CSV table of C-alpha atoms in Angstrom, one decimal:
chain,number,residue,atom,x,y,z
A,18,MET,CA,-26.8,52.2,18.6
A,19,THR,CA,-25.3,49.2,17.0
A,20,SER,CA,-24.7,49.1,13.2
A,21,ALA,CA,-25.9,46.3,11.0
A,22,PRO,CA,-23.0,44.0,10.0
A,23,SER,CA,-21.6,44.4,6.4
A,24,PRO,CA,-22.7,42.0,3.6
A,25,ALA,CA,-19.0,40.5,3.7
A,26,ALA,CA,-19.2,40.2,7.4
A,27,ALA,CA,-22.6,38.5,7.2
A,28,ARG,CA,-21.3,35.8,4.6
A,29,LEU,CA,-18.2,35.2,6.8
A,30,SER,CA,-20.3,34.6,9.8
A,31,ALA,CA,-22.7,32.4,7.6
A,32,LEU,CA,-19.7,30.1,7.0
A,33,LEU,CA,-18.3,29.9,10.5
A,34,PRO,CA,-19.2,26.8,12.3
A,35,ASP,CA,-22.8,26.8,13.9
A,36,LEU,CA,-22.1,26.7,17.6
A,37,SER,CA,-25.9,26.4,18.6
A,38,PRO,CA,-25.4,22.8,20.1
A,39,LEU,CA,-22.9,24.1,22.3
A,40,ARG,CA,-24.9,26.8,23.6
A,41,SER,CA,-28.3,24.8,24.1
A,42,SER,CA,-27.0,21.5,25.4
A,43,ALA,CA,-24.9,21.4,28.7
A,44,ASP,CA,-24.4,17.6,28.2
A,45,PHE,CA,-23.3,18.0,24.5
A,46,ARG,CA,-20.6,20.8,25.9
A,47,LEU,CA,-19.3,18.1,28.1
A,48,LEU,CA,-18.9,15.6,25.7
A,49,TRP,CA,-17.4,17.8,23.1
A,50,VAL,CA,-14.7,18.9,25.6
A,51,GLN,CA,-14.4,15.3,26.9
A,52,GLY,CA,-13.9,14.2,23.5
A,53,LEU,CA,-11.5,16.9,22.6
A,54,VAL,CA,-9.2,15.7,25.6
A,55,THR,CA,-9.5,12.0,24.8
A,56,TYR,CA,-8.7,12.3,21.2
A,57,PHE,CA,-5.6,14.1,22.1
A,58,GLY,CA,-4.4,11.4,24.4
A,59,SER,CA,-5.9,8.6,22.1
A,60,PHE,CA,-3.9,9.7,19.1
A,61,MET,CA,-0.7,9.8,21.4
A,62,ALA,CA,-1.1,6.3,22.1
A,63,LEU,CA,-2.0,5.5,18.6
A,64,ILE,CA,1.5,6.6,17.4
A,65,ALA,CA,3.4,5.6,20.3
A,66,LEU,CA,2.0,1.9,20.3
A,67,PRO,CA,3.2,0.8,16.9
A,68,LEU,CA,6.4,3.0,17.1
A,69,GLN,CA,7.1,0.7,20.3
A,70,ILE,CA,6.3,-2.5,18.5
A,71,LYS,CA,8.5,-1.4,15.6
A,72,GLU,CA,11.5,-0.7,18.3
A,73,LEU,CA,11.0,-4.0,20.1
A,74,THR,CA,10.6,-6.1,16.7
A,75,GLY,CA,12.1,-4.3,13.8
A,76,SER,CA,9.3,-6.2,11.8
A,77,PRO,CA,6.8,-4.5,9.4
A,78,LEU,CA,4.7,-7.8,9.9
A,79,ALA,CA,4.7,-7.4,13.7
A,80,VAL,CA,3.5,-3.7,13.4
A,81,GLY,CA,0.9,-4.8,10.8
A,82,ALA,CA,-0.4,-7.5,13.0
A,83,MET,CA,-2.1,-5.0,15.1
A,84,GLY,CA,-4.8,-4.6,12.5
A,85,THR,CA,-5.8,-8.1,12.9
A,86,VAL,CA,-5.8,-8.3,16.6
A,87,GLU,CA,-8.0,-5.0,16.6
A,88,LEU,CA,-10.4,-6.2,13.8
A,89,VAL,CA,-12.3,-9.0,15.5
A,90,PRO,CA,-12.9,-7.5,18.9
A,91,LEU,CA,-14.3,-4.3,17.1
A,92,VAL,CA,-16.7,-6.2,14.9
A,93,VAL,CA,-17.9,-8.4,18.0
A,94,PHE,CA,-18.1,-5.5,20.5
A,95,GLY,CA,-19.3,-3.2,18.2
A,96,LEU,CA,-22.6,-5.0,17.3
A,97,TYR,CA,-22.9,-6.0,21.1
A,98,GLY,CA,-22.3,-2.5,22.2
A,99,GLY,CA,-25.3,-1.3,20.1
A,100,ALA,CA,-27.6,-3.7,21.8
A,101,LEU,CA,-26.1,-2.6,25.2
A,102,ALA,CA,-26.8,1.0,24.4
A,103,ASP,CA,-30.4,0.2,23.9
A,104,SER,CA,-30.8,-1.6,27.2
A,105,ALA,CA,-28.7,0.2,29.7
A,106,ASP,CA,-27.8,3.8,30.8
A,107,ARG,CA,-25.8,5.0,28.2
A,108,ARG,CA,-23.9,7.5,30.5
A,109,LYS,CA,-22.9,4.4,32.5
A,110,VAL,CA,-21.6,2.8,29.5
A,111,ILE,CA,-19.5,5.7,28.3
A,112,LEU,CA,-18.1,6.4,31.9
A,113,GLY,CA,-17.2,2.6,32.2
A,114,THR,CA,-15.6,2.1,29.1
A,115,GLU,CA,-13.5,5.4,29.2
A,116,ALA,CA,-12.5,4.2,32.7
A,117,GLY,CA,-11.3,1.0,31.1
A,118,LEU,CA,-9.4,2.8,28.6
A,119,GLY,CA,-7.7,4.7,31.1
A,120,VAL,CA,-6.7,1.4,32.7
A,121,LEU,CA,-5.3,0.1,29.4
A,122,ALA,CA,-3.3,3.2,29.0
A,123,LEU,CA,-1.8,2.6,32.6
A,124,VAL,CA,-0.7,-1.0,31.5
A,125,LEU,CA,1.0,0.7,28.6
A,126,LEU,CA,2.7,3.1,31.0
A,127,VAL,CA,3.8,0.5,33.4
A,128,ASN,CA,5.2,-1.8,30.5
A,129,ALA,CA,6.9,1.2,29.2
A,130,ALA,CA,8.5,1.7,32.5
A,131,LEU,CA,10.2,-1.9,32.9
A,132,PRO,CA,13.9,-2.1,32.1
A,133,ASP,CA,13.0,-4.5,29.3
A,134,PRO,CA,9.4,-3.7,28.1
A,135,MET,CA,7.2,-6.9,27.0
A,136,LEU,CA,5.7,-7.1,23.4
A,137,TRP,CA,2.4,-9.2,24.2
A,138,PRO,CA,1.0,-6.4,26.5
A,139,LEU,CA,1.0,-4.3,23.5
A,140,TYR,CA,-1.1,-6.6,21.5
A,141,LEU,CA,-3.4,-7.1,24.6
A,142,VAL,CA,-4.0,-3.7,25.0
A,143,ALA,CA,-4.5,-3.1,21.2
A,144,GLY,CA,-7.2,-5.8,21.1
A,145,GLY,CA,-8.7,-4.5,24.4
A,146,VAL,CA,-8.7,-0.8,23.2
A,147,SER,CA,-10.6,-2.0,20.0
A,148,ALA,CA,-13.1,-4.1,22.3
A,149,LEU,CA,-13.9,-1.1,24.5
A,150,ALA,CA,-14.1,1.5,21.6
A,151,GLY,CA,-16.7,-1.2,20.1
A,152,LEU,CA,-18.6,-1.0,23.3
A,153,GLN,CA,-18.6,2.9,23.6
A,154,ARG,CA,-19.1,4.3,20.2
A,155,PRO,CA,-22.8,3.1,19.8
A,156,ALA,CA,-23.6,4.7,23.4
A,157,LEU,CA,-21.7,8.0,22.5
A,158,ASP,CA,-23.3,8.2,18.9
A,159,SER,CA,-26.8,7.2,20.0
A,160,LEU,CA,-26.7,9.7,22.7
A,161,MET,CA,-26.4,12.7,20.4
A,162,ALA,CA,-30.1,12.7,19.3
A,163,ARG,CA,-31.5,12.7,22.9
A,164,ILE,CA,-29.1,15.7,24.0
A,165,VAL,CA,-29.2,17.8,20.9
A,166,PRO,CA,-32.2,19.6,19.5
A,167,HIS,CA,-33.5,17.8,16.2
A,168,ASP,CA,-32.6,20.9,14.1
A,169,GLN,CA,-29.0,21.1,15.3
A,170,LEU,CA,-28.1,17.6,14.5
A,171,THR,CA,-26.0,18.6,11.6
A,172,ALA,CA,-24.3,21.3,13.4
A,173,ALA,CA,-23.4,18.9,16.2
A,174,ALA,CA,-22.0,16.5,13.6
A,175,ALA,CA,-19.8,19.3,12.2
A,176,LEU,CA,-18.7,20.2,15.7
A,177,ASN,CA,-17.7,16.5,16.7
A,178,SER,CA,-15.8,16.1,13.5
A,179,LEU,CA,-13.9,19.3,13.7
A,180,ARG,CA,-13.0,18.0,17.3
A,181,TRP,CA,-11.8,14.9,15.9
A,182,GLN,CA,-9.6,16.5,13.2
A,183,PHE,CA,-8.1,18.6,15.7
A,184,GLY,CA,-7.1,15.5,17.7
A,185,ALA,CA,-5.9,13.8,14.3
A,186,ILE,CA,-3.6,16.5,13.3
A,187,THR,CA,-2.2,17.7,16.7
A,188,GLY,CA,-2.0,14.3,18.7
A,189,PRO,CA,0.2,12.6,16.1
A,190,ALA,CA,2.4,15.5,15.8
A,191,VAL,CA,3.0,16.1,19.4
A,192,ALA,CA,3.3,12.2,19.9
A,193,GLY,CA,6.0,12.1,17.4
A,194,LEU,CA,8.0,14.7,19.2
A,195,VAL,CA,7.3,13.2,22.8
A,196,VAL,CA,8.3,9.7,21.7
A,197,ALA,CA,11.5,11.0,20.0
A,198,TYR,CA,12.5,13.3,22.7
A,199,ALA,CA,10.9,11.9,25.9
A,200,GLY,CA,10.3,8.3,25.2
A,201,HIS,CA,7.3,5.9,25.0
A,202,ALA,CA,6.6,6.3,29.0
A,203,THR,CA,5.9,10.0,28.7
A,204,ALA,CA,3.6,9.7,25.8
A,205,TYR,CA,1.6,6.9,27.8
A,206,THR,CA,1.6,9.2,30.9
A,207,VAL,CA,-0.1,12.0,28.9
A,208,THR,CA,-2.7,9.3,27.6
A,209,VAL,CA,-3.3,8.4,31.3
A,210,VAL,CA,-3.9,12.0,32.4
A,211,THR,CA,-6.4,12.7,29.4
A,212,PHE,CA,-8.5,9.6,30.2
A,213,THR,CA,-8.3,10.7,34.1
A,214,VAL,CA,-9.6,14.1,33.0
A,215,SER,CA,-12.2,12.4,30.6
A,216,VAL,CA,-13.6,10.4,33.3
A,217,LEU,CA,-14.2,13.3,35.7
A,218,LEU,CA,-16.1,15.1,32.8
A,219,CYS,CA,-18.2,11.9,32.2
A,220,LEU,CA,-19.2,11.9,35.7
A,221,ARG,CA,-21.1,15.1,35.4
A,222,LEU,CA,-23.2,13.7,32.3
A,223,THR,CA,-26.9,13.4,32.9
A,224,PRO,CA,-28.1,9.9,33.2
A,225,ALA,CA,-29.6,8.5,30.1
A,226,PRO,CA,-31.4,5.4,31.1
A,227,PRO,CA,-33.1,3.2,28.6
A,228,ALA,CA,-36.9,2.8,28.1
A,229,GLN,CA,-38.8,0.7,30.5
A,230,ASP,CA,-39.7,-2.0,27.9
A,231,SER,CA,-36.2,-2.3,26.2
A,232,PRO,CA,-34.9,-5.5,25.7
A,233,LYS,CA,-31.5,-7.2,27.1
A,234,PRO,CA,-28.9,-7.3,24.7
A,235,SER,CA,-29.3,-10.3,22.6
A,236,LEU,CA,-28.5,-11.8,19.0
A,237,ARG,CA,-32.2,-11.5,18.3
A,238,GLY,CA,-32.1,-7.8,19.3
A,239,ILE,CA,-29.2,-7.1,16.9
A,240,ALA,CA,-31.1,-8.9,14.2
A,241,GLU,CA,-34.0,-6.9,14.6
A,242,GLY,CA,-31.8,-3.6,14.3
A,243,ALA,CA,-30.2,-5.0,11.1
A,244,ARG,CA,-33.8,-6.1,9.6
A,245,TYR,CA,-34.6,-2.4,10.3
A,246,ALA,CA,-31.8,-1.1,8.5
A,247,TRP,CA,-32.4,-3.4,5.5
A,248,SER,CA,-36.0,-2.2,5.3
A,249,ARG,CA,-34.9,1.6,5.0
A,250,PRO,CA,-33.3,2.2,1.5
A,251,VAL,CA,-31.9,5.7,2.7
A,252,LEU,CA,-30.1,3.9,5.8
A,253,LEU,CA,-29.0,1.2,3.5
A,254,GLY,CA,-27.7,3.7,1.2
A,255,THR,CA,-25.7,5.5,3.6
A,256,TYR,CA,-23.9,2.3,4.9
A,257,ALA,CA,-23.4,1.0,1.3
A,258,VAL,CA,-21.9,4.2,-0.1
A,259,ASP,CA,-19.5,4.6,3.0
A,260,LEU,CA,-18.3,0.7,2.7
A,261,ALA,CA,-17.8,1.3,-1.0
A,262,ALA,CA,-15.9,4.5,-0.8
A,263,MET,CA,-13.5,3.2,1.9
A,264,PHE,CA,-13.0,-0.3,0.2
A,265,PHE,CA,-12.0,0.9,-3.2
A,266,ALA,CA,-10.5,4.2,-2.2
A,267,PHE,CA,-8.7,4.0,1.0
A,268,PRO,CA,-4.9,3.8,0.2
A,269,ASN,CA,-3.4,4.9,3.4
A,270,THR,CA,-1.5,1.7,3.9
A,271,ILE,CA,0.6,2.3,0.5
A,272,PHE,CA,1.4,6.0,1.2
A,273,PRO,CA,5.0,5.1,1.9
A,274,PHE,CA,5.6,3.5,-1.4
A,275,LEU,CA,3.7,6.5,-3.1
A,276,ALA,CA,6.2,8.8,-1.4
A,277,ASP,CA,8.9,6.7,-2.8
A,278,GLU,CA,7.6,6.5,-6.3
A,279,LEU,CA,7.4,10.4,-6.2
A,280,ASP,CA,11.0,10.7,-4.9
A,281,ALA,CA,9.6,12.5,-2.1
A,282,ARG,CA,9.9,10.5,1.3
A,283,TRP,CA,9.7,13.7,3.2
A,284,SER,CA,6.3,14.2,2.1
A,285,LEU,CA,5.0,10.8,3.8
A,286,GLY,CA,3.8,12.6,7.0
A,287,LEU,CA,1.9,15.2,5.1
A,288,MET,CA,0.3,12.6,3.0
A,289,TYR,CA,-1.3,11.2,6.2
A,290,ALA,CA,-2.2,14.6,7.7
A,291,ALA,CA,-3.5,16.2,4.3
A,292,GLY,CA,-7.0,14.6,4.6
A,293,SER,CA,-7.4,15.7,8.1
A,294,VAL,CA,-6.4,19.3,7.0
A,295,GLY,CA,-9.0,19.2,4.4
A,296,SER,CA,-11.5,18.1,6.7
A,297,LEU,CA,-10.5,20.7,9.3
A,298,VAL,CA,-11.1,23.4,6.7
A,299,LEU,CA,-14.5,22.1,5.7
A,300,GLY,CA,-15.2,21.9,9.5
A,301,LEU,CA,-14.2,25.5,10.0
A,302,THR,CA,-16.3,26.8,7.2
A,303,SER,CA,-19.4,24.6,7.8
A,304,GLY,CA,-22.1,27.1,9.0
A,305,TRP,CA,-24.1,26.6,5.9
A,306,THR,CA,-24.5,23.0,6.4
A,307,SER,CA,-27.0,23.6,9.0
A,308,ARG,CA,-29.3,25.2,6.6
A,309,VAL,CA,-29.5,22.4,4.2
A,310,ARG,CA,-32.3,19.6,4.4
A,311,ARG,CA,-31.1,17.3,1.5
A,312,HIS,CA,-28.5,15.5,3.7
A,313,GLY,CA,-28.5,12.3,1.2
A,314,LEU,CA,-26.9,14.7,-1.3
A,315,PHE,CA,-24.1,15.3,1.1
A,316,VAL,CA,-23.4,11.5,1.5
A,317,VAL,CA,-23.4,11.0,-2.4
A,318,PHE,CA,-21.5,14.3,-3.5
A,319,GLY,CA,-19.1,13.8,-0.6
A,320,ALA,CA,-18.1,10.3,-1.4
A,321,ALA,CA,-18.0,11.1,-5.1
A,322,VAL,CA,-15.6,14.0,-4.5
A,323,TRP,CA,-13.4,11.7,-2.2
A,324,GLY,CA,-13.2,9.0,-5.0
A,325,MET,CA,-12.3,11.6,-7.8
A,326,ALA,CA,-9.9,13.4,-5.4
A,327,ILE,CA,-8.1,9.8,-4.5
A,328,ALA,CA,-8.2,9.1,-8.5
A,329,ALA,CA,-6.3,12.3,-9.2
A,330,ALA,CA,-3.9,11.8,-6.3
A,331,GLY,CA,-2.8,8.5,-7.9
A,332,TRP,CA,-2.7,10.1,-11.4
A,333,PHE,CA,-0.6,13.0,-10.6
A,334,GLY,CA,3.1,12.8,-10.5
A,335,ASP,CA,4.0,16.1,-8.5
A,336,VAL,CA,3.9,15.6,-4.9
A,337,TRP,CA,2.2,19.0,-4.1
A,338,LEU,CA,-0.7,18.4,-6.5
A,339,VAL,CA,-1.0,14.7,-4.7
A,340,LEU,CA,-1.1,16.5,-1.3
A,341,VAL,CA,-3.8,19.1,-2.6
A,342,CYS,CA,-5.9,16.1,-4.0
A,343,LEU,CA,-5.8,14.3,-0.6
A,344,ALA,CA,-6.8,17.4,1.3
A,345,VAL,CA,-9.9,17.7,-1.3
A,346,ALA,CA,-10.6,14.0,-0.4
A,347,GLY,CA,-10.7,14.5,3.1
A,348,ALA,CA,-13.3,17.4,2.8
A,349,GLY,CA,-15.3,15.2,0.6
A,350,ASP,CA,-15.3,12.5,3.2
A,351,MET,CA,-16.1,14.9,6.1
A,352,LEU,CA,-19.1,16.3,4.0
A,353,SER,CA,-20.3,12.4,3.3
A,354,GLY,CA,-19.9,11.9,7.2
A,355,LEU,CA,-22.0,15.0,8.0
A,356,GLY,CA,-24.9,13.7,5.7
A,357,ARG,CA,-24.6,10.1,7.3
A,358,SER,CA,-24.4,11.4,10.9
A,359,THR,CA,-27.6,13.7,10.4
A,360,ILE,CA,-29.7,11.1,8.7
A,361,TRP,CA,-29.0,8.5,11.3
A,362,ASN,CA,-29.7,10.9,14.2
A,363,GLN,CA,-32.9,12.2,12.3
A,364,THR,CA,-34.5,9.0,11.4
A,365,ILE,CA,-33.7,6.0,13.5
A,366,PRO,CA,-36.2,5.5,16.7
A,367,GLU,CA,-34.8,5.9,20.0
A,368,GLU,CA,-35.5,2.3,20.8
A,369,LEU,CA,-33.2,1.1,18.1
A,370,ARG,CA,-30.6,3.9,17.9
A,371,GLY,CA,-28.3,1.8,19.9
A,372,ARG,CA,-28.3,-1.1,17.7
A,373,LEU,CA,-28.1,0.9,14.7
A,374,ALA,CA,-25.2,2.7,16.1
A,375,GLY,CA,-23.6,-0.6,16.3
A,376,ILE,CA,-23.9,-1.2,12.6
A,377,GLU,CA,-22.7,2.1,11.8
A,378,VAL,CA,-19.5,1.3,13.7
A,379,LEU,CA,-19.1,-1.5,11.4
A,380,SER,CA,-19.8,0.5,8.2
A,381,TYR,CA,-17.1,3.3,9.0
A,382,SER,CA,-14.5,1.0,10.5
A,383,VAL,CA,-14.6,-2.3,8.6
A,384,GLY,CA,-14.3,-0.6,5.3
A,385,PRO,CA,-11.0,1.2,5.7
A,386,GLN,CA,-9.5,-2.1,7.2
A,387,LEU,CA,-10.6,-3.9,4.1
A,388,GLY,CA,-9.8,-1.0,1.8
A,389,GLN,CA,-6.0,-1.1,3.1
A,390,VAL,CA,-5.8,-4.9,2.2
A,391,ARG,CA,-7.3,-4.2,-1.2
A,392,ALA,CA,-5.0,-1.3,-1.8
A,393,GLY,CA,-1.9,-3.3,-0.7
A,394,ALA,CA,-2.7,-6.3,-2.9
A,395,MET,CA,-3.5,-4.1,-6.0
A,396,ALA,CA,-0.4,-2.1,-5.5
A,397,GLY,CA,1.5,-5.5,-5.6
A,398,TRP,CA,-0.2,-6.4,-8.7
A,399,THR,CA,-0.2,-3.3,-10.7
A,400,GLY,CA,1.9,-1.0,-8.9
A,401,THR,CA,1.3,1.8,-6.5
A,402,ARG,CA,0.0,4.7,-8.5
A,403,SER,CA,-2.3,2.5,-10.5
A,404,ALA,CA,-3.8,1.1,-7.1
A,405,VAL,CA,-4.5,4.4,-6.0
A,406,TRP,CA,-6.2,6.0,-9.1
A,407,SER,CA,-8.1,2.9,-10.2
A,408,GLY,CA,-9.5,2.6,-6.8
A,409,GLY,CA,-10.6,6.1,-6.8
A,410,VAL,CA,-12.6,5.5,-10.3
A,411,ALA,CA,-14.0,2.2,-8.8
A,412,CYS,CA,-15.2,4.4,-5.9
A,413,VAL,CA,-17.1,7.0,-8.1
A,414,ALA,CA,-18.3,4.1,-10.2
A,415,SER,CA,-19.7,2.2,-7.3
A,416,VAL,CA,-21.3,5.4,-5.7
A,417,ALA,CA,-23.0,6.1,-8.9
A,418,LEU,CA,-24.5,2.4,-9.1
A,419,LEU,CA,-25.7,2.5,-5.5
A,420,THR,CA,-27.2,5.8,-6.1
A,421,ALA,CA,-29.0,4.5,-9.0
A,422,ALA,CA,-30.2,1.5,-7.2
A,423,LEU,CA,-31.3,3.4,-4.0
A,424,PRO,CA,-32.8,6.5,-5.4
A,425,LYS,CA,-34.4,7.3,-2.0
A,426,LEU,CA,-30.9,8.2,-0.5
A,427,LEU,CA,-30.5,10.9,-3.3
A,428,THR,CA,-33.9,12.6,-2.7
A,429,TYR,CA,-33.9,12.6,1.2
A,430,ASP,CA,-35.3,15.7,2.7
A,431,SER,CA,-35.5,16.2,6.3
A,432,GLY,CA,-38.7,18.2,6.0
A,433,THR,CA,-40.7,15.7,4.2
A,434,ASP,CA,-39.2,12.1,4.9
A,435,GLU,CA,-41.6,10.1,6.8
A,436,ASP,CA,-38.9,8.8,9.4
A,437,ALA,CA,-37.5,12.3,10.0
A,438,VAL,CA,-40.8,13.9,10.6
A,439,ARG,CA,-41.6,11.1,13.1
A,440,GLY,CA,-38.3,11.6,14.6
A,441,ARG,CA,-39.0,15.3,15.0
A,442,ALA,CA,-42.4,14.7,16.5
A,443,ARG,CA,-40.8,12.2,18.9
A,444,ARG,CA,-38.2,14.7,20.2
A,445,SER,CA,-40.9,17.5,20.3
A,446,ALA,CA,-42.8,15.3,22.7
A,447,GLU,CA,-40.0,14.3,24.8
A,448,LYS,CA,-38.9,17.8,25.4
A,449,ALA,CA,-42.5,18.7,26.2
A,450,ALA,CA,-42.7,15.8,28.9
A,451,GLU,CA,-39.2,16.9,30.2
A,452,SER,CA,-40.2,20.5,30.6
A,453,SER,CA,-43.8,19.7,32.3
A,454,PRO,CA,-44.3,19.5,36.0
A,455,SER,CA,-45.4,15.9,35.9
A,456,GLY,CA,-42.2,14.9,33.8
A,457,ALA,CA,-39.7,16.9,35.9
């Protein structure tokens, strides 16, 4: 006879990640493993590429120019990718873009193997990766609500974030060692291998065709998605809060100067990793999030914690306290991200999900880009630490103002929100049709 678990064991089990999506959806399992492999290889290239530009040019400006090369393709192809995800088989979009990313990794490998590697292919690949990522991400994001049961979407978001954090921690760490001891070509070889494995996994995904009356990609279709988002205060709040948090409180670009001011240059790598560590800890204890229905609170509270922790990181003069603050900020950012992802997947209609996912790509990618510009300019004007803490304070203030202006975000409840209820009903009808003999 099996004894009942102790109260302590039950509490621990409630904290551990909810693995229900991995058990209930074969496609989610495939995408989770595929993403784990891809993120590791992508982060290898993400570290190796700027290091190679640095070695070839010796210019910080040349390294920073990567951001300019990447931004425009991300915006253009992110919006188009959203429209494409609503009009094409999402499996084909994911498969094609993943294969394209593998080809670009191969270009990096060939260039690195030359006796005298060239600079221009590195910028070409950086722009190409940004364009393909913009095309792919809406298809990936919009596929979640189709393959994961409605009541498991928060758990799926937590598992996806956990996977990303694992890649963000291990990929750069291993890449630094590989580049230092085996060279850029070896790092790019690992990236090519991971994308090859990823393509093989994507081939096993179930086709995800669009609705029969889905429109072709167009500016008009993109505008229709934007109008829908604008008409939904909850959705608008998720975008606005994320943009404000990243614009005011994303100081990563000035971490080297912060490390110098704290007389702790050795801590620079830890500063970059601390946020991911905080997110990882929250992900490993995220089981409780599956039982919460007020996901708007996640968005607001997580963004406020992010801002307060960044403000504290700029205020404290002890490097260890700064690292703790950055880890807390990472946990807050992940909590806010869980709320955003869940609300998006619970409320957005299937026929608009791709286009809204394209807008989501902009909301969580453009913000950090602009935030780094703000942080750098503010640091040059007021000093590094004041640029950090003032940005955190501005983040908290802007979150408070946006919450007051869009109160429906704070009161969002997945059990009573009209869009969430309709989304649950649509998903139940789809599952019933799939399981019926005529729908098989």
